[in-house]
Amino acid sequence: MTDIAERALHTRIARSVDAIRRSFVDNLFYVTGRTLDNATNLDLYTALAFTIRDRILARMVAAEDIYQRRGAKTVAYLSAEFLVGPHLANNMLNLRLTDNVREAMAGLKLDLEAILEAEEEPGLGNGGLGRLAACYMDSLATLEIPATGYGIRYEFGIFDQLIRDGWQVEVADAWLRQGNPWELRRQHRYPVGFGGSVERQRDDEHRVRVRWTPDSTIFGVAYDTPILGYGVLNVNMLRLWKSEAHESFDLQAFNVGDYYGAVDAMVTAENISKVLYPNDEPDAGKALRLRQQYFFVSCSLQDMIRITLRDDGSLEHFPDRFIVQLNDTHPAIAIAEFMRLLVDEHLMDWDRAWALTRRSFAYTNHTLLPEALETWPVPLFERTLPRHLEIIYEINARFLDDVRVRFIDDHDRLALLSLIDEGGAGGVRRVRMANLACVGSSSINGVAGLHTELLKSTVLRDFHDMWPGKFHNKTNGVTPRRFIALANPPLARLLDEVIGDEWLRDLELLRALEPQASDGAFRQRWRGIKREAKAKLADHVRRACGVSIDPDTLFDVQVKRIHEYKRQHLNVLHIVSLYHRLREGGGGDSTPRTFVFGGKAAPGYRMAKLIIKLINSVAEVVNRDTQVNRLLRVVFVPDFNVKNGQHIYAAADLSEQISTAGKEASGTGNMKFTMNGALTIGTLDGANVEIRAAVGEENFFLFGQTVEQVAETWARGYRPGEIYERDPDLRGAIDLINSGFFAHGDRGLFRPLTDHLLASDPFLVCADFRDYVECQDRAARAYRDPEDWSRMSILNVARCGRFSSDRAIREYNSDVWKARPLPVTS
Ligand code: NBG
């Protein structure tokens, strides 16, 4: 232990209830200028956040110091998104201070839950990909692996979603408005250039040197958020970059009297980290997004290079100090930037630099959807990053030479492997970021077994032919700290009581629960816990949507981004056919059900927004129809995010994971539901396949075409219209929608959706409809046997250990990163 670390850990602030109460009251006064008499919930939250932060800082300093002195190899997780969720409760849990804090607050007659509710969550991600990054940061710290998450400090995160007249309305997410107690602004700042020109000169030793003169340069400033591990002293850092103007540049403009010019430059610079782009929209023309990607990647690499040179004196040691994990292609430009930094700035020769690059990078692919594989038009790329385009050409030329040697005269292969798509849409050549990531990395992985196999056999097949050894699978995982302990405290307490509290660090221990599945008394307690969570969600729904739902009905839940491939509309078609059946009197022994939806649609994705409108329109009619509304209700919970997700997962009986087989890379919501004892109704897609294998096929409701069947359907020639003609339920549902029944008589409103289904149906909604409805009926019947349902639910939880992000991180570390855990000890 070094001096600094020792001193830091010995200044640890007391953890007693009394000490917490005293610091809280002090912080309330000295940070917010309020007293208990006039404080709002936001003031109380701020004071408590600082009270907890005070207890984190000593650990943070100690960890930084120990990592540095030991020259620890650090995992640099590069991600354009980190959807961390509210910090306060999570940090209290990780410090194991929750009970003491609750008692301290109670002593002041304050309600901890109300204080926690006041936290505005940082929505710095769209969905699964960003949330995965947050789960991985949690597990890295818990497993005591030195790691830094590098990303962007967006001033506006993912938009807040309002529902107006059934439509999604987007509102800017000004999450920093009230300040952010968790971040520390640092002095590290790095210049980042854009545009300009490239020249070649000979240096004194007659070597060609490349000089890139950007036409604008901005700065990235580091903001650090400490990430605690659970029950350990390690603290890792989430380092997010904010863009700012280059001061001397401003000054220069100012000196020549161009004050407004200087202000403009400042505004332009700050725009880079202004807003998170929603995904599921084409990136074409999003010049600012390319700038964002380059901006954060460049700052992050300059930071790592600084650290390596500071501690090791030479960049030859870079791969011993950092392993850079690329979270999807968003940071893939890092490969070209690292080459530029090594070759142009640090004067390393190309081959040496390339060898270092390939040892330092690893790439995770998160999607097979062709439209989500990033490519940038060459003209835009050249305007923005002229030097990087040259570097990419050089990498490509050398790479394609290798390919030519391996596969003589195979021109098709060459065209597919090339980093440049020569025949892009509209004749515009494009830079393929996935290809760049593959060529520059030593490791390529998918995020579920099926997804990895499909990567190898489809989108990345030619790369797999080149380098089969680079490919491997790492099935996603989620953190049980947030998604069990925080989301479902009563469940966590029951687990503690029955199997001891180590499960939170080793989720496989949940297996010890299996025998309880056959214990009637335990099953009853299990149901009590689910009932409690459902009642809580019902309260939330009443407040958020003004609809009352009955906790004694089956809660059938689909929450995730709204996308056609995820098939929320398949779910709606089932609801409409159920409604139809009930109205016709054909649902005599029906299971009372509540369908819960939630999720955001990309602002420019019209079909997804129409699906939201359809859900809300059906909800409005069904919930008001006294003939059926005791058996059937539908709600759309607005603004699905990490915070309200925590209420929703815990309350679900049935988890909808119904994407078209082959489309969902993994899914992680599926895991969160399983951990909370929901049974899954799902296709053989993404991680569903592994969840089903883990929990047992008899405890999972399977339906739908497999990947192979999907391929056969397309090969045979798919005609959804014929299915519509043949299947009276499908026809009934679609006709009812088209009749204007859910749209105040407007027959045209949903036609874009239904016409699309009948004409092309790219996600096979019609093809899977019949099987889905029958599977839903099986699920509903099963729910009517509470004992058996509880037994299945318990087994789902007992067998979900594999889906902990701790398992995933252990696998990444032993197969790819090879960073040594470095416990911070006191
Ligand atoms: C998403 C996939 C999900 C997967 C998460 C995390 C993108 C590009 N991909 O299936 O759609 O669970 O990544 O891996 O957001």
Short mmCIF file of N, CA and C in Angstrom, two decimals, residues 172-286:
data_model
loop_
_atom_site.label_atom_id
_atom_site.label_comp_id
_atom_site.label_asym_id
_atom_site.label_seq_id
_atom_site.Cartn_x
_atom_site.Cartn_y
_atom_site.Cartn_z
N ALA A 172 -36.55 17.46 -24.96
CA ALA A 172 -35.11 17.43 -24.69
C ALA A 172 -34.84 17.00 -23.26
N ASP A 173 -33.81 16.19 -23.09
CA ASP A 173 -33.47 15.65 -21.79
C ASP A 173 -32.37 16.51 -21.18
N ALA A 174 -32.77 17.51 -20.44
CA ALA A 174 -31.78 18.44 -19.87
C ALA A 174 -31.31 17.92 -18.52
N TRP A 175 -30.65 16.78 -18.53
CA TRP A 175 -30.36 16.10 -17.26
C TRP A 175 -29.36 16.83 -16.39
N LEU A 176 -28.60 17.74 -16.98
CA LEU A 176 -27.59 18.44 -16.17
C LEU A 176 -28.12 19.73 -15.55
N ARG A 177 -29.37 20.04 -15.87
CA ARG A 177 -29.96 21.30 -15.43
C ARG A 177 -29.78 21.56 -13.95
N GLN A 178 -29.98 20.53 -13.16
CA GLN A 178 -29.91 20.72 -11.71
C GLN A 178 -28.54 20.38 -11.14
N GLY A 179 -27.54 20.27 -12.02
CA GLY A 179 -26.22 19.91 -11.55
C GLY A 179 -26.09 18.40 -11.46
N ASN A 180 -24.84 17.94 -11.35
CA ASN A 180 -24.61 16.51 -11.29
C ASN A 180 -23.57 16.23 -10.21
N PRO A 181 -24.03 15.80 -9.05
CA PRO A 181 -23.11 15.63 -7.92
C PRO A 181 -22.08 14.52 -8.14
N TRP A 182 -22.29 13.66 -9.12
CA TRP A 182 -21.43 12.47 -9.23
C TRP A 182 -20.20 12.69 -10.07
N GLU A 183 -20.15 13.80 -10.81
CA GLU A 183 -19.01 13.95 -11.72
C GLU A 183 -17.99 14.93 -11.16
N LEU A 184 -16.74 14.71 -11.56
CA LEU A 184 -15.65 15.61 -11.18
C LEU A 184 -15.00 16.11 -12.46
N ARG A 185 -14.97 17.40 -12.62
CA ARG A 185 -14.30 17.93 -13.80
C ARG A 185 -12.80 17.86 -13.56
N ARG A 186 -12.09 17.35 -14.54
CA ARG A 186 -10.64 17.17 -14.41
C ARG A 186 -9.88 18.20 -15.24
N GLN A 187 -8.58 18.24 -15.02
CA GLN A 187 -7.79 19.17 -15.81
C GLN A 187 -7.30 18.58 -17.12
N HIS A 188 -7.48 17.26 -17.29
CA HIS A 188 -7.03 16.67 -18.56
C HIS A 188 -7.87 17.22 -19.70
N ARG A 189 -7.20 17.73 -20.68
CA ARG A 189 -7.91 18.20 -21.87
C ARG A 189 -7.01 17.97 -23.07
N TYR A 190 -7.61 17.60 -24.17
CA TYR A 190 -6.83 17.25 -25.37
C TYR A 190 -7.40 17.96 -26.59
N PRO A 191 -6.50 18.36 -27.50
CA PRO A 191 -6.97 18.99 -28.73
C PRO A 191 -7.47 17.95 -29.72
N VAL A 192 -8.50 18.30 -30.43
CA VAL A 192 -9.04 17.41 -31.48
C VAL A 192 -9.30 18.25 -32.72
N GLY A 193 -8.68 17.85 -33.83
CA GLY A 193 -8.81 18.64 -35.06
C GLY A 193 -9.82 18.06 -36.03
N PHE A 194 -10.30 18.93 -36.89
CA PHE A 194 -11.21 18.50 -37.96
C PHE A 194 -10.86 19.21 -39.26
N GLY A 195 -11.09 18.51 -40.36
CA GLY A 195 -10.96 19.12 -41.67
C GLY A 195 -9.52 19.48 -42.03
N GLY A 196 -9.37 20.47 -42.89
CA GLY A 196 -8.04 20.97 -43.22
C GLY A 196 -7.35 20.15 -44.31
N SER A 197 -6.02 20.21 -44.27
CA SER A 197 -5.27 19.60 -45.36
C SER A 197 -4.09 18.79 -44.82
N VAL A 198 -3.53 17.99 -45.71
CA VAL A 198 -2.42 17.10 -45.33
C VAL A 198 -1.25 17.40 -46.25
N GLU A 199 -0.09 17.56 -45.64
CA GLU A 199 1.12 17.79 -46.46
C GLU A 199 2.19 16.77 -46.10
N ARG A 200 3.11 16.60 -47.02
CA ARG A 200 4.25 15.71 -46.73
C ARG A 200 5.53 16.51 -46.76
N GLN A 201 6.38 16.27 -45.77
CA GLN A 201 7.67 16.96 -45.76
C GLN A 201 8.73 15.92 -45.41
N ARG A 202 9.99 16.28 -45.74
CA ARG A 202 11.07 15.38 -45.31
C ARG A 202 11.69 15.95 -44.04
N ASP A 203 11.94 15.07 -43.09
CA ASP A 203 12.58 15.58 -41.87
C ASP A 203 14.09 15.55 -42.05
N ASP A 204 14.81 15.89 -40.98
CA ASP A 204 16.27 16.00 -41.07
C ASP A 204 16.91 14.70 -41.55
N GLU A 205 16.25 13.58 -41.19
CA GLU A 205 16.83 12.30 -41.61
C GLU A 205 16.24 11.83 -42.94
N HIS A 206 15.63 12.76 -43.65
CA HIS A 206 15.08 12.49 -44.98
C HIS A 206 13.93 11.51 -44.99
N ARG A 207 13.29 11.34 -43.83
CA ARG A 207 12.10 10.50 -43.84
C ARG A 207 10.90 11.38 -44.15
N VAL A 208 9.93 10.74 -44.82
CA VAL A 208 8.72 11.51 -45.14
C VAL A 208 7.89 11.65 -43.87
N ARG A 209 7.52 12.86 -43.55
CA ARG A 209 6.66 13.10 -42.39
C ARG A 209 5.36 13.72 -42.88
N VAL A 210 4.27 13.27 -42.29
CA VAL A 210 2.98 13.79 -42.71
C VAL A 210 2.53 14.84 -41.71
N ARG A 211 2.09 15.94 -42.27
CA ARG A 211 1.58 17.00 -41.40
C ARG A 211 0.13 17.27 -41.73
N TRP A 212 -0.71 17.03 -40.75
CA TRP A 212 -2.14 17.34 -40.94
C TRP A 212 -2.40 18.69 -40.29
N THR A 213 -2.90 19.63 -41.08
CA THR A 213 -3.27 20.93 -40.53
C THR A 213 -4.79 21.04 -40.55
N PRO A 214 -5.41 20.75 -39.43
CA PRO A 214 -6.88 20.83 -39.38
C PRO A 214 -7.33 22.27 -39.57
N ASP A 215 -8.55 22.46 -40.05
CA ASP A 215 -8.99 23.85 -40.12
C ASP A 215 -9.79 24.27 -38.89
N SER A 216 -10.08 23.31 -38.02
CA SER A 216 -10.58 23.75 -36.71
C SER A 216 -10.12 22.76 -35.66
N THR A 217 -9.87 23.30 -34.49
CA THR A 217 -9.43 22.45 -33.39
C THR A 217 -10.26 22.78 -32.18
N ILE A 218 -10.75 21.74 -31.52
CA ILE A 218 -11.50 21.97 -30.28
C ILE A 218 -10.80 21.18 -29.17
N PHE A 219 -11.30 21.33 -27.96
CA PHE A 219 -10.72 20.60 -26.84
C PHE A 219 -11.74 19.66 -26.23
N GLY A 220 -11.24 18.54 -25.76
CA GLY A 220 -12.08 17.64 -24.96
C GLY A 220 -11.63 17.72 -23.51
N VAL A 221 -12.57 17.93 -22.62
CA VAL A 221 -12.26 18.03 -21.19
C VAL A 221 -12.85 16.82 -20.48
N ALA A 222 -12.09 16.23 -19.58
CA ALA A 222 -12.53 15.00 -18.90
C ALA A 222 -13.44 15.30 -17.72
N TYR A 223 -14.54 14.56 -17.66
CA TYR A 223 -15.41 14.55 -16.49
C TYR A 223 -15.47 13.10 -15.99
N ASP A 224 -15.07 12.90 -14.75
CA ASP A 224 -15.00 11.54 -14.22
C ASP A 224 -16.16 11.24 -13.28
N THR A 225 -16.74 10.07 -13.47
CA THR A 225 -17.75 9.59 -12.53
C THR A 225 -17.22 8.30 -11.92
N PRO A 226 -17.07 8.25 -10.60
CA PRO A 226 -16.56 7.03 -10.00
C PRO A 226 -17.58 5.89 -10.09
N ILE A 227 -17.09 4.71 -10.43
CA ILE A 227 -17.94 3.53 -10.51
C ILE A 227 -17.46 2.54 -9.45
N LEU A 228 -18.33 2.30 -8.48
CA LEU A 228 -17.95 1.43 -7.37
C LEU A 228 -18.20 -0.03 -7.71
N GLY A 229 -17.38 -0.88 -7.13
CA GLY A 229 -17.70 -2.31 -7.16
C GLY A 229 -18.56 -2.64 -5.95
N TYR A 230 -19.23 -3.76 -6.04
CA TYR A 230 -20.10 -4.15 -4.93
C TYR A 230 -19.28 -4.83 -3.83
N GLY A 231 -19.31 -4.23 -2.64
CA GLY A 231 -18.66 -4.84 -1.48
C GLY A 231 -17.15 -4.96 -1.59
N VAL A 232 -16.54 -4.18 -2.49
CA VAL A 232 -15.08 -4.16 -2.57
C VAL A 232 -14.63 -2.70 -2.49
N LEU A 233 -13.33 -2.49 -2.32
CA LEU A 233 -12.86 -1.11 -2.22
C LEU A 233 -12.52 -0.51 -3.58
N ASN A 234 -12.50 -1.33 -4.62
CA ASN A 234 -12.13 -0.80 -5.94
C ASN A 234 -13.15 0.21 -6.47
N VAL A 235 -12.59 1.24 -7.08
CA VAL A 235 -13.42 2.23 -7.76
C VAL A 235 -12.79 2.43 -9.14
N ASN A 236 -13.56 2.23 -10.18
CA ASN A 236 -13.08 2.53 -11.53
C ASN A 236 -13.69 3.85 -11.99
N MET A 237 -13.25 4.29 -13.15
CA MET A 237 -13.71 5.61 -13.60
C MET A 237 -14.48 5.52 -14.90
N LEU A 238 -15.55 6.27 -14.92
CA LEU A 238 -16.23 6.52 -16.20
C LEU A 238 -15.77 7.90 -16.61
N ARG A 239 -14.98 7.98 -17.69
CA ARG A 239 -14.41 9.27 -18.09
C ARG A 239 -15.10 9.74 -19.36
N LEU A 240 -15.90 10.77 -19.22
CA LEU A 240 -16.69 11.28 -20.34
C LEU A 240 -16.14 12.62 -20.78
N TRP A 241 -16.11 12.83 -22.10
CA TRP A 241 -15.50 14.04 -22.66
C TRP A 241 -16.54 15.08 -23.03
N LYS A 242 -16.24 16.28 -22.61
CA LYS A 242 -17.08 17.41 -23.01
C LYS A 242 -16.26 18.25 -23.98
N SER A 243 -16.89 18.72 -25.05
CA SER A 243 -16.15 19.52 -26.03
C SER A 243 -16.21 21.00 -25.65
N GLU A 244 -15.07 21.65 -25.81
CA GLU A 244 -15.01 23.08 -25.52
C GLU A 244 -14.15 23.76 -26.58
N ALA A 245 -14.29 25.07 -26.65
CA ALA A 245 -13.51 25.81 -27.64
C ALA A 245 -12.06 25.91 -27.19
N HIS A 246 -11.23 26.07 -28.18
CA HIS A 246 -9.80 26.27 -28.00
C HIS A 246 -9.63 27.73 -27.56
N GLU A 247 -9.14 27.93 -26.34
CA GLU A 247 -9.13 29.30 -25.82
C GLU A 247 -8.30 30.27 -26.66
N SER A 248 -7.09 29.82 -27.05
CA SER A 248 -6.21 30.76 -27.74
C SER A 248 -6.84 31.17 -29.07
N PHE A 249 -7.58 30.25 -29.64
CA PHE A 249 -8.27 30.53 -30.89
C PHE A 249 -9.29 31.66 -30.68
N ASP A 250 -10.05 31.52 -29.58
CA ASP A 250 -11.03 32.56 -29.25
C ASP A 250 -10.35 33.91 -29.12
N LEU A 251 -9.25 33.86 -28.38
CA LEU A 251 -8.54 35.08 -28.05
C LEU A 251 -8.07 35.79 -29.32
N GLN A 252 -7.57 34.96 -30.23
CA GLN A 252 -7.08 35.51 -31.49
C GLN A 252 -8.21 36.24 -32.23
N ALA A 253 -9.33 35.59 -32.31
CA ALA A 253 -10.46 36.20 -32.98
C ALA A 253 -10.86 37.49 -32.26
N PHE A 254 -10.82 37.41 -30.95
CA PHE A 254 -11.19 38.55 -30.13
C PHE A 254 -10.27 39.73 -30.42
N ASN A 255 -8.95 39.40 -30.51
CA ASN A 255 -7.98 40.45 -30.74
C ASN A 255 -8.18 41.19 -32.05
N VAL A 256 -8.64 40.45 -33.06
CA VAL A 256 -8.88 41.17 -34.32
C VAL A 256 -10.27 41.76 -34.35
N GLY A 257 -10.90 41.77 -33.21
CA GLY A 257 -12.17 42.47 -33.10
C GLY A 257 -13.38 41.63 -33.48
N ASP A 258 -13.13 40.34 -33.74
CA ASP A 258 -14.25 39.51 -34.17
C ASP A 258 -14.86 38.78 -32.98
N TYR A 259 -15.48 39.56 -32.13
CA TYR A 259 -16.03 38.97 -30.91
C TYR A 259 -17.09 37.92 -31.23
N TYR A 260 -17.99 38.25 -32.14
CA TYR A 260 -19.07 37.30 -32.45
C TYR A 260 -18.55 36.06 -33.15
N GLY A 261 -17.48 36.27 -33.94
CA GLY A 261 -16.83 35.12 -34.57
C GLY A 261 -16.31 34.17 -33.51
N ALA A 262 -15.71 34.75 -32.47
CA ALA A 262 -15.17 33.92 -31.39
C ALA A 262 -16.28 33.18 -30.67
N VAL A 263 -17.38 33.88 -30.45
CA VAL A 263 -18.51 33.25 -29.77
C VAL A 263 -19.06 32.10 -30.63
N ASP A 264 -19.15 32.35 -31.93
CA ASP A 264 -19.61 31.32 -32.86
C ASP A 264 -18.74 30.07 -32.77
N ALA A 265 -17.45 30.30 -32.76
CA ALA A 265 -16.51 29.18 -32.72
C ALA A 265 -16.73 28.37 -31.44
N MET A 266 -17.02 29.11 -30.38
CA MET A 266 -17.23 28.44 -29.10
C MET A 266 -18.49 27.58 -29.16
N VAL A 267 -19.52 28.16 -29.75
CA VAL A 267 -20.77 27.43 -29.85
C VAL A 267 -20.58 26.17 -30.71
N THR A 268 -19.88 26.34 -31.83
CA THR A 268 -19.63 25.20 -32.71
C THR A 268 -18.87 24.11 -31.96
N ALA A 269 -17.87 24.51 -31.21
CA ALA A 269 -17.08 23.53 -30.47
C ALA A 269 -17.96 22.79 -29.47
N GLU A 270 -18.80 23.53 -28.79
CA GLU A 270 -19.60 22.89 -27.73
C GLU A 270 -20.69 22.00 -28.31
N ASN A 271 -21.02 22.23 -29.56
CA ASN A 271 -22.04 21.40 -30.19
C ASN A 271 -21.67 19.93 -30.26
N ILE A 272 -20.37 19.66 -30.34
CA ILE A 272 -19.95 18.28 -30.56
C ILE A 272 -20.51 17.35 -29.48
N SER A 273 -20.43 17.75 -28.23
CA SER A 273 -20.93 16.85 -27.19
C SER A 273 -22.32 17.26 -26.71
N LYS A 274 -23.04 17.94 -27.56
CA LYS A 274 -24.34 18.48 -27.15
C LYS A 274 -25.40 17.40 -26.96
N VAL A 275 -25.56 16.50 -27.92
CA VAL A 275 -26.74 15.63 -27.86
C VAL A 275 -26.45 14.22 -28.36
N LEU A 276 -27.05 13.27 -27.68
CA LEU A 276 -26.97 11.87 -28.09
C LEU A 276 -27.90 11.63 -29.28
N TYR A 277 -27.39 11.00 -30.30
CA TYR A 277 -28.26 10.64 -31.43
C TYR A 277 -29.07 9.40 -31.10
N PRO A 278 -30.38 9.46 -31.34
CA PRO A 278 -31.17 8.24 -31.24
C PRO A 278 -30.75 7.29 -32.36
N ASN A 279 -30.76 5.99 -32.10
CA ASN A 279 -30.39 5.09 -33.20
C ASN A 279 -31.62 4.65 -33.98
N ASP A 280 -31.51 3.60 -34.73
CA ASP A 280 -32.60 3.13 -35.58
C ASP A 280 -32.98 4.14 -36.65
N GLU A 281 -32.09 5.01 -36.98
CA GLU A 281 -32.30 5.91 -38.10
C GLU A 281 -31.02 5.88 -38.92
N PRO A 282 -31.14 6.07 -40.22
CA PRO A 282 -29.90 6.05 -41.01
C PRO A 282 -28.96 7.17 -40.58
N ASP A 283 -27.66 6.87 -40.59
CA ASP A 283 -26.68 7.88 -40.17
C ASP A 283 -26.34 8.83 -41.30
N ALA A 284 -26.82 8.50 -42.49
CA ALA A 284 -26.41 9.27 -43.67
C ALA A 284 -26.47 10.76 -43.41
N GLY A 285 -25.38 11.42 -43.69
CA GLY A 285 -25.38 12.86 -43.59
C GLY A 285 -25.26 13.40 -42.18
N LYS A 286 -25.17 12.50 -41.18
CA LYS A 286 -25.06 12.99 -39.82
C LYS A 286 -23.60 13.33 -39.53
#
